[in-house]
Every structure is written in structure tokens, then in C-alpha cells.
mmCIF file of C-alpha atoms and ligand atoms in Angstrom:
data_model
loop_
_atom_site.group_PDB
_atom_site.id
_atom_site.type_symbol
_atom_site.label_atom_id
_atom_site.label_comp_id
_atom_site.label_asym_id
_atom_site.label_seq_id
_atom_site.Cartn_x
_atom_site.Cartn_y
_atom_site.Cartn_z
ATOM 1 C CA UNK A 1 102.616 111.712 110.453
ATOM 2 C CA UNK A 2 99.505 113.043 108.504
ATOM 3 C CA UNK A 3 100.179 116.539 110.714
ATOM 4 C CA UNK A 4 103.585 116.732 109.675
ATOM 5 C CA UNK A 5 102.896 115.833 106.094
ATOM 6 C CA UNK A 6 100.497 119.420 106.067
ATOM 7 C CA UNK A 7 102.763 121.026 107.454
ATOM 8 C CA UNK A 8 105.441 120.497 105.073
ATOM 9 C CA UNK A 9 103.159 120.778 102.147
ATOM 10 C CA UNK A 10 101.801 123.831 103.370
ATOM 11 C CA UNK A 11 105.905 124.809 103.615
ATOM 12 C CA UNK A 12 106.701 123.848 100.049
ATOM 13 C CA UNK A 13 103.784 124.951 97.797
ATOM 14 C CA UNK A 14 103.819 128.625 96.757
ATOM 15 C CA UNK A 15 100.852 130.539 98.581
ATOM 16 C CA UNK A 16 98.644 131.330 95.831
ATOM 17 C CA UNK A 17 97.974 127.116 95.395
ATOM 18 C CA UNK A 18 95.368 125.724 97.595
ATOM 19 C CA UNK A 19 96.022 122.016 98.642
ATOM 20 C CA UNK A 20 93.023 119.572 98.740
ATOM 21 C CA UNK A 21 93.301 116.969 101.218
ATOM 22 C CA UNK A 22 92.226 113.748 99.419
ATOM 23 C CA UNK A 23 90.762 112.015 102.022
ATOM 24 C CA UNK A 24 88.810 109.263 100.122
ATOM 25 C CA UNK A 25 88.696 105.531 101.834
ATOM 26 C CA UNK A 26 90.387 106.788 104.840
ATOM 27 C CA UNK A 27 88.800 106.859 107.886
ATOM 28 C CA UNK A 28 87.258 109.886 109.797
ATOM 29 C CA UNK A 29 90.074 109.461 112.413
ATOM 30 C CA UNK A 30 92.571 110.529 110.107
ATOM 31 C CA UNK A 31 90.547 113.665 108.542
ATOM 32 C CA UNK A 32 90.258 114.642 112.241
ATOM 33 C CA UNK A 33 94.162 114.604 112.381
ATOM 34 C CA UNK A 34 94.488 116.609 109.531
ATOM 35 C CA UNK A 35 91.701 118.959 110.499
ATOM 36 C CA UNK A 36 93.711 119.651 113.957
ATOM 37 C CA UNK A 37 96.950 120.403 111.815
ATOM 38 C CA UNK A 38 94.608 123.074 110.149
ATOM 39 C CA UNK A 39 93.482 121.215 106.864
ATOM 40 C CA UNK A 40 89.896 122.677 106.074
ATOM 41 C CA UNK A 41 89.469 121.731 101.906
ATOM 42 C CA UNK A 42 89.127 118.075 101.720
ATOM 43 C CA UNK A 43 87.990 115.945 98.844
ATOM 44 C CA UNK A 44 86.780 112.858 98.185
ATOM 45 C CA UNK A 45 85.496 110.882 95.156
ATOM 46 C CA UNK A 46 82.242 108.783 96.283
ATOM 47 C CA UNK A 47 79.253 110.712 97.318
ATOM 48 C CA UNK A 48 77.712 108.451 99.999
ATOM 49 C CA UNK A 49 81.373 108.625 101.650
ATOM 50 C CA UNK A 50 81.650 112.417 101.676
ATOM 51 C CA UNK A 51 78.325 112.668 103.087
ATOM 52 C CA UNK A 52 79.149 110.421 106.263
ATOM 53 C CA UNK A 53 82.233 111.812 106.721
ATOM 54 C CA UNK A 54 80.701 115.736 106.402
ATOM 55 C CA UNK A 55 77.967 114.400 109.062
ATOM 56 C CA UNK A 56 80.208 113.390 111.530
ATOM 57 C CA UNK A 57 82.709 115.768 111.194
ATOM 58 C CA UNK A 58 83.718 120.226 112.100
ATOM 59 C CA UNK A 59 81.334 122.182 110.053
ATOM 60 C CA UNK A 60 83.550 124.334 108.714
ATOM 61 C CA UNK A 61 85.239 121.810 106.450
ATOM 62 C CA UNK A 62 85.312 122.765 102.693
ATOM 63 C CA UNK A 63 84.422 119.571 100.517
ATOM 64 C CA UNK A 64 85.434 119.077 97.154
ATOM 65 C CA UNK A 65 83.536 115.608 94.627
ATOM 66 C CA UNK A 66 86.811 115.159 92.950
ATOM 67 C CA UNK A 67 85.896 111.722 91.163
ATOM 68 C CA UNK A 68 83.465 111.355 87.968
ATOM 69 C CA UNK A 69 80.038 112.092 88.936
ATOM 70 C CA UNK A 70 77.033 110.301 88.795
ATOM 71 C CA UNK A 71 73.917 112.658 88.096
ATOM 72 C CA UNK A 72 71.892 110.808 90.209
ATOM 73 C CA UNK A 73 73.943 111.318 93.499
ATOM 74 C CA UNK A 74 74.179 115.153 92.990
ATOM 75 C CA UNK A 75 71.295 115.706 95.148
ATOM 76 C CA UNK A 76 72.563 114.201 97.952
ATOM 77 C CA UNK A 77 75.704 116.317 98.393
ATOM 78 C CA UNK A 78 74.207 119.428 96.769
ATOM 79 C CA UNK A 79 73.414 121.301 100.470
ATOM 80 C CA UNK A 80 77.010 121.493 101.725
ATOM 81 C CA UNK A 81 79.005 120.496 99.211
ATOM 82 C CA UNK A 82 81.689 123.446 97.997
ATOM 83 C CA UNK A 83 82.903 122.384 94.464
ATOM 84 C CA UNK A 84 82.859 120.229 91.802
ATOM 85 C CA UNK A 85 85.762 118.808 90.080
ATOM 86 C CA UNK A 86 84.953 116.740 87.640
ATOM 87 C CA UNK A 87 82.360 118.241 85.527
ATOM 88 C CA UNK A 88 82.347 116.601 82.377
ATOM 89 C CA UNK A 89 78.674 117.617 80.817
ATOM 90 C CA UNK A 90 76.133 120.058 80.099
ATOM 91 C CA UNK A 91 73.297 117.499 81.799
ATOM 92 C CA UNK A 92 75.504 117.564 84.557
ATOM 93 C CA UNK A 93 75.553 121.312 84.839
ATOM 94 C CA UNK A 94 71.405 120.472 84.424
ATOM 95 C CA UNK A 95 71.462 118.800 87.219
ATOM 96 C CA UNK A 96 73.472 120.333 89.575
ATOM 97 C CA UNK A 97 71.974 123.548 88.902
ATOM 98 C CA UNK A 98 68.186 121.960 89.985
ATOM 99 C CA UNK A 99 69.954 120.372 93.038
ATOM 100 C CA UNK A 100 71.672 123.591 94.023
ATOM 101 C CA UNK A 101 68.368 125.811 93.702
ATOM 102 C CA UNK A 102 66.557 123.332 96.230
ATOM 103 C CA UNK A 103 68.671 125.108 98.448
ATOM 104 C CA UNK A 104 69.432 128.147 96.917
ATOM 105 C CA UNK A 105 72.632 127.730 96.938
ATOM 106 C CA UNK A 106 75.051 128.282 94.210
ATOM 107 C CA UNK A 107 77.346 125.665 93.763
ATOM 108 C CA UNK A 108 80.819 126.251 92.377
ATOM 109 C CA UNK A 109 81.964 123.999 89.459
ATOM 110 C CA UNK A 110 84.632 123.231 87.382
ATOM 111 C CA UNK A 111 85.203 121.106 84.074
ATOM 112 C CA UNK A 112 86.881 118.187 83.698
ATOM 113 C CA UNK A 113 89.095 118.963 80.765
ATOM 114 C CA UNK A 114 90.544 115.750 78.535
ATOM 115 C CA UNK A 115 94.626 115.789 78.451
ATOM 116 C CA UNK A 116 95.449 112.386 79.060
ATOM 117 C CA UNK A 117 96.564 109.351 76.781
ATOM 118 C CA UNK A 118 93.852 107.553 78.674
ATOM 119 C CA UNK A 119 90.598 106.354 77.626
ATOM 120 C CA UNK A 120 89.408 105.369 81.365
ATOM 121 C CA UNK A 121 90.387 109.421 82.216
ATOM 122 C CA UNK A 122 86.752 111.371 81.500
ATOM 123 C CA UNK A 123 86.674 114.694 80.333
ATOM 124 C CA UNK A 124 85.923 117.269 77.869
ATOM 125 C CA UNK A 125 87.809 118.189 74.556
ATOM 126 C CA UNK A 126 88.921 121.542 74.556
ATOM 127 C CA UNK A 127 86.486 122.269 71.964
ATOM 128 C CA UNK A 128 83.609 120.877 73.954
ATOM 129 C CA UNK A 129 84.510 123.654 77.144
ATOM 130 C CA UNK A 130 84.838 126.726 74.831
ATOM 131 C CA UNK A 131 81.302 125.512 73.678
ATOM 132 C CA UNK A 132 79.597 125.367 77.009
ATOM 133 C CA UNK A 133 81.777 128.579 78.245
ATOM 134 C CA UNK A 134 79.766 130.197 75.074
ATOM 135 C CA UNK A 135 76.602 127.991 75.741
ATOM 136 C CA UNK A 136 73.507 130.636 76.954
ATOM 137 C CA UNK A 137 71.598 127.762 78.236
ATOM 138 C CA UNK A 138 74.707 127.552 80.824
ATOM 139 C CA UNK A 139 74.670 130.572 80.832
ATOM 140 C CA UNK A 140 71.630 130.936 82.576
ATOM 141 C CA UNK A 141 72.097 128.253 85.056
ATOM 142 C CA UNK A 142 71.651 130.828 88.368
ATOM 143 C CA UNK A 143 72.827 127.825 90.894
ATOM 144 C CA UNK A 144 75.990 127.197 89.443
ATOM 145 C CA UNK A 145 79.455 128.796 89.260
ATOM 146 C CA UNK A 146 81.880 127.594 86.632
ATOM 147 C CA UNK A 147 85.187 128.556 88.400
ATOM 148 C CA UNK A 148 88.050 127.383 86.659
ATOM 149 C CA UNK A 149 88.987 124.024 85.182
ATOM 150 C CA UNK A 150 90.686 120.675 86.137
ATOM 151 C CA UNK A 151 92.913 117.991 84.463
ATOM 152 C CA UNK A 152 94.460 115.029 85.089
ATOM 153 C CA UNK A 153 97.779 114.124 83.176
ATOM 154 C CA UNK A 154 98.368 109.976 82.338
ATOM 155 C CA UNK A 155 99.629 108.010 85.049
ATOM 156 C CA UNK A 156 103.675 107.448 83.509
ATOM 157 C CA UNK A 157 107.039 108.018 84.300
ATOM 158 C CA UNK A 158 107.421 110.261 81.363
ATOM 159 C CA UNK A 159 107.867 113.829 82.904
ATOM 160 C CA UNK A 160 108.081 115.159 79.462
ATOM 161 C CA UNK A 161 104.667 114.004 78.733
ATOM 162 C CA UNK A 162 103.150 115.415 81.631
ATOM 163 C CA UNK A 163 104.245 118.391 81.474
ATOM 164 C CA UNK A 164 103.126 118.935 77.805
ATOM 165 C CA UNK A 165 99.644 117.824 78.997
ATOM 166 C CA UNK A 166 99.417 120.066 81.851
ATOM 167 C CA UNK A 167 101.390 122.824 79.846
ATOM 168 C CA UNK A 168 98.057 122.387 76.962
ATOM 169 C CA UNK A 169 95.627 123.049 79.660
ATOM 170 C CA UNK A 170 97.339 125.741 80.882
ATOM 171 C CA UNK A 171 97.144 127.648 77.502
ATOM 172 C CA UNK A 172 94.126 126.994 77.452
ATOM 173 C CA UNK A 173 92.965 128.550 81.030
ATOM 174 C CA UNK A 174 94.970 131.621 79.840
ATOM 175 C CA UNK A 175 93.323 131.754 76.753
ATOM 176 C CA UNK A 176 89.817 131.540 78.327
ATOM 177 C CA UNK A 177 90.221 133.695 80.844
ATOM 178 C CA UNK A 178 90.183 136.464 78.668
ATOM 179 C CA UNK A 179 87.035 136.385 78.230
ATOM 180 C CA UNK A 180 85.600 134.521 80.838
ATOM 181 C CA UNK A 181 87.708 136.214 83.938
ATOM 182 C CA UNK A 182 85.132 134.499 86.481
ATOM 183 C CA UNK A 183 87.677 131.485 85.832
ATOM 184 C CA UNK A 184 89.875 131.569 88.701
ATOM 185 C CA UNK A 185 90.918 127.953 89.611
ATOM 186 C CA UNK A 186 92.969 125.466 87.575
ATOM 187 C CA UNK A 187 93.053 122.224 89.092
ATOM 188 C CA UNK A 188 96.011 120.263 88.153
ATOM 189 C CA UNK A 189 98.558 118.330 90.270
ATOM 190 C CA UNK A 190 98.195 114.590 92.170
ATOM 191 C CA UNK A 191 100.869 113.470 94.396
ATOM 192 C CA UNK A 192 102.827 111.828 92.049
ATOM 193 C CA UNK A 193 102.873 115.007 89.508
ATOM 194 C CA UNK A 194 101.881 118.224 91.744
ATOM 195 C CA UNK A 195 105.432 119.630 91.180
ATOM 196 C CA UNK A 196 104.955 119.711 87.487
ATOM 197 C CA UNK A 197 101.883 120.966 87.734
ATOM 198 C CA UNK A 198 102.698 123.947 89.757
ATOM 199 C CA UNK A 199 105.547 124.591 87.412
ATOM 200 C CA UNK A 200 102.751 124.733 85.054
ATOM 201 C CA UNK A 201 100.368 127.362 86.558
ATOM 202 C CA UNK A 202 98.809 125.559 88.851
ATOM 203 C CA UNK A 203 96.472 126.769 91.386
ATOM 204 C CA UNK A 204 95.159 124.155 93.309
ATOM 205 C CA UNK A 205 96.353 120.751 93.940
ATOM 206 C CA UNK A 206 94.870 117.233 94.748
ATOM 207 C CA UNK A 207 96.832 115.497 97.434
ATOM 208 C CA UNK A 208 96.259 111.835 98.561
ATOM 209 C CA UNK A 209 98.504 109.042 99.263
ATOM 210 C CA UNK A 210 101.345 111.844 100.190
ATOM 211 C CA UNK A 211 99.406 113.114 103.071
ATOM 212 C CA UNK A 212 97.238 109.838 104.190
ATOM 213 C CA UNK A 213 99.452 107.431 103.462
ATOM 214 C CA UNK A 214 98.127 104.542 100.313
ATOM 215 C CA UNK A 215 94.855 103.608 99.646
ATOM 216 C CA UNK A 216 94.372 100.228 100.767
ATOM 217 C CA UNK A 217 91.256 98.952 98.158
ATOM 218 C CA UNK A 218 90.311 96.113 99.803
ATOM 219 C CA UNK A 219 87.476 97.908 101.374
HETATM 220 C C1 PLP B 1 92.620 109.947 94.250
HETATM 221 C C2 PLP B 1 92.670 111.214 93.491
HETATM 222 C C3 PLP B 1 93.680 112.165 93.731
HETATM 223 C C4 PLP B 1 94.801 111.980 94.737
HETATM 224 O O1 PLP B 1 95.684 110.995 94.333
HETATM 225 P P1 PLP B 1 97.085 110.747 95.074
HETATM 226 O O2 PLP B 1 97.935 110.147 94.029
HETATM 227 O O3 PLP B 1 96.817 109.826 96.203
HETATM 228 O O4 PLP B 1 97.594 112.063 95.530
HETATM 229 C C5 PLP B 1 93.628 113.350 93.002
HETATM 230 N N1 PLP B 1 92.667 113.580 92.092
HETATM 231 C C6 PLP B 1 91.693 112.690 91.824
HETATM 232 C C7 PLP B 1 90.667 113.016 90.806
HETATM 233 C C8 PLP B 1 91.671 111.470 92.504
HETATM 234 O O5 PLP B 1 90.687 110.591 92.233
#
């Protein structure tokens, strides 16, 4: 099932999006079954998770902290982990950026932009990114890549809605990448609303529940 279900997404999304397997609560077993179908981006939201699952499983896995990050467990993804989603602050930047030099590494990061009717949703206002895009203190973070940004639309039935909310970040990517043409990545798209957010500039996609099957919580 989960090999068929990459296979047919890797059929139906245009090739310039990159699908991230979101792998979170299920078990290595099934990562291995995506793996052998020829998944290598995963992502997953907890940080103590991600790093038993990258011990235990092919090297050459890309992983991707999708979820809202907690400073203090930066350092313990920071030598293999590939990028950040869900930068939502300039002390996170901090931090990551002190991680990342302990092993000279430069770590690739996006921010979390703020389009949803949703007070539980983190992210920035679109004022708040053109001010750290502009910031020189960020600017002289060496560890850290700012690559593009990410959004995440409310959780409704109203197709309407989401697209309007995905359609505002998109202008906004546009509009930054004028001048900041390092920005390469917009992360928009679940599997409830990836269609719309394709339709909507997408270039990379979160995929869950549509490739693993649900999330059972009661773990
Ligand atoms: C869980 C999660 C997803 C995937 O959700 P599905 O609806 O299962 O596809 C995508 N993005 C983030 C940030 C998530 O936490």
C-alpha cells in the first residue's frame, strides 16, 4: 500500500514539487517500505523521534523537523538533519546557527509564515519575515541557509479560503524573491489541501496520512 501510494504521488505531482514523506508516529517498518519504493525526503515533527528513526535507518535519507521547534532540541538533530520547516524566530535562527557550526555544517531553513485563521498555527506575519530577510544580524548567521518559506492554510472545508491563504503566501514568495533569489522552496500543501497548493505555486509538499495511512495518537 504505502509503495503504491509513492508511486502514484510521484505520478500525479508536477516534477518541479518535491514530496516529503511525513513519517511522524509511524513505525520504522513502514519508512523502510517507503524507502524501498524510492522515498528519500522524510519528515517528522518530534526531535527525539527523528533521531531514532535516522539511527536505525539508510543514510542517505533526507530529514526534514516539520513541527514547531523547541530551541532546546536543536542540538540534537543539528548533525544530520537537512531542513527546517518551521522557523518561526530570530532566537531560533540563534540557535540553530550555534548548533550547525558545532559541526560546520550549514543547515538549510525556512520560515514559518502565519496564513491561517488559527491561533494554535505558529508563524510569522509577513511583516516579521521581510524584517529578518533585511535583518544583518541574520544576515551573518554563516551556519544557516534561509531557503524559501512554508505555510499552513486552516484546517476547513472551505476551498475558497484556502486557496486565498496559500494564494497570499505565494505573492509574497514572488515578491521576495526579487531580492532575495537564494529563496527557492515554498512549502505549502498537506494531504488534505496539496492540490490547492500546487495550483498555487507550490514547490514542495508535506504528505502524511495519504501515504502512511492515519495517525493513530494513542501512542
Ligand atoms: C502532520 C503534518 C503534515 C502531514 O499531514 P497529513 O494531513 O497527514 O498529510 C504536514 N505538515 C505538518 C507541519 C504536519 O505537522
Amino acid at each position: 500500500m504505502i509503495q503504491e501510494n509513492i508511486h502514484n504521488f510521484k505520478k500525479k505531482i508536477p516534477e518541479n514539487v518535491t514530496l516529503v514523506a511525513v513519517s511522524k508516529t509511524k513505525p520504522i517498518a513502514d519508512l523502510q517500505e517507503a524507502f524501498d519504493a524510492g522515498q528519500r525526503i522524510f519528515g517528522e515533527n518530534k526531535v527525539q523521534e527523528m533521531v531514532e528513526k535516522y539511527d536505525v535507518l539508510p543514510k542517505d535519507i533526507q530529514w526534514h523537523m516539520i513541527g514547531h521547534l523547541q530551541r532546546n532540541k536543536v542540538k540534537y538533530m543539528a548533525h544530520f538533519v537537512d531542513l527546517i520547516h518551521g522557523v518561526d524566530s530570530v532566537k531560533t535562527l540563534e540557535e540553530i546557527n550555534k548548533q550547525a557550526a558545532k559541526h560546520d555544517r550549514v543547515i538549510k531553513c525556512l520560515l514559518q509564515a502565519s496564513i491561517a485563521d488559527e491561533e494554535t498555527k505558529f508563524g510569522l506575519t509577513f511583516d516579521e519575515i521581510r524584517a529578518i530577510l533585511k535583518s544583518n544580524e541574520v544576515a551573518s548567521m554563516q551556519h544557516i541557509a534561509i531557503v524559501g518559506l512554508m505555510g499552513m492554510a486552516t484546517f476547513t472545508e472551505d476551498e475558497t479560503q484556502i486557496n486565498s491563504e496559500f494564494s497570499s503566501l505565494k505573492s509574497l514568495f514572488d515578491d521576495l524573491k526579487t531580492s532575495h533569489p537564494t529563496l527557492e522552496i515554498l512549502s505549502m500543501g498537506m494531504s488534505g489541501d496539496y492540490e490547492i497548493a500546487i495550483k498555487n505555486g507550490s514547490t514542495m509538499i508535506r504528505v502524511g496520512s495519504s501515504i502512511f495511512g492515519h495517525r493513530n495518537y494513542i501512542v
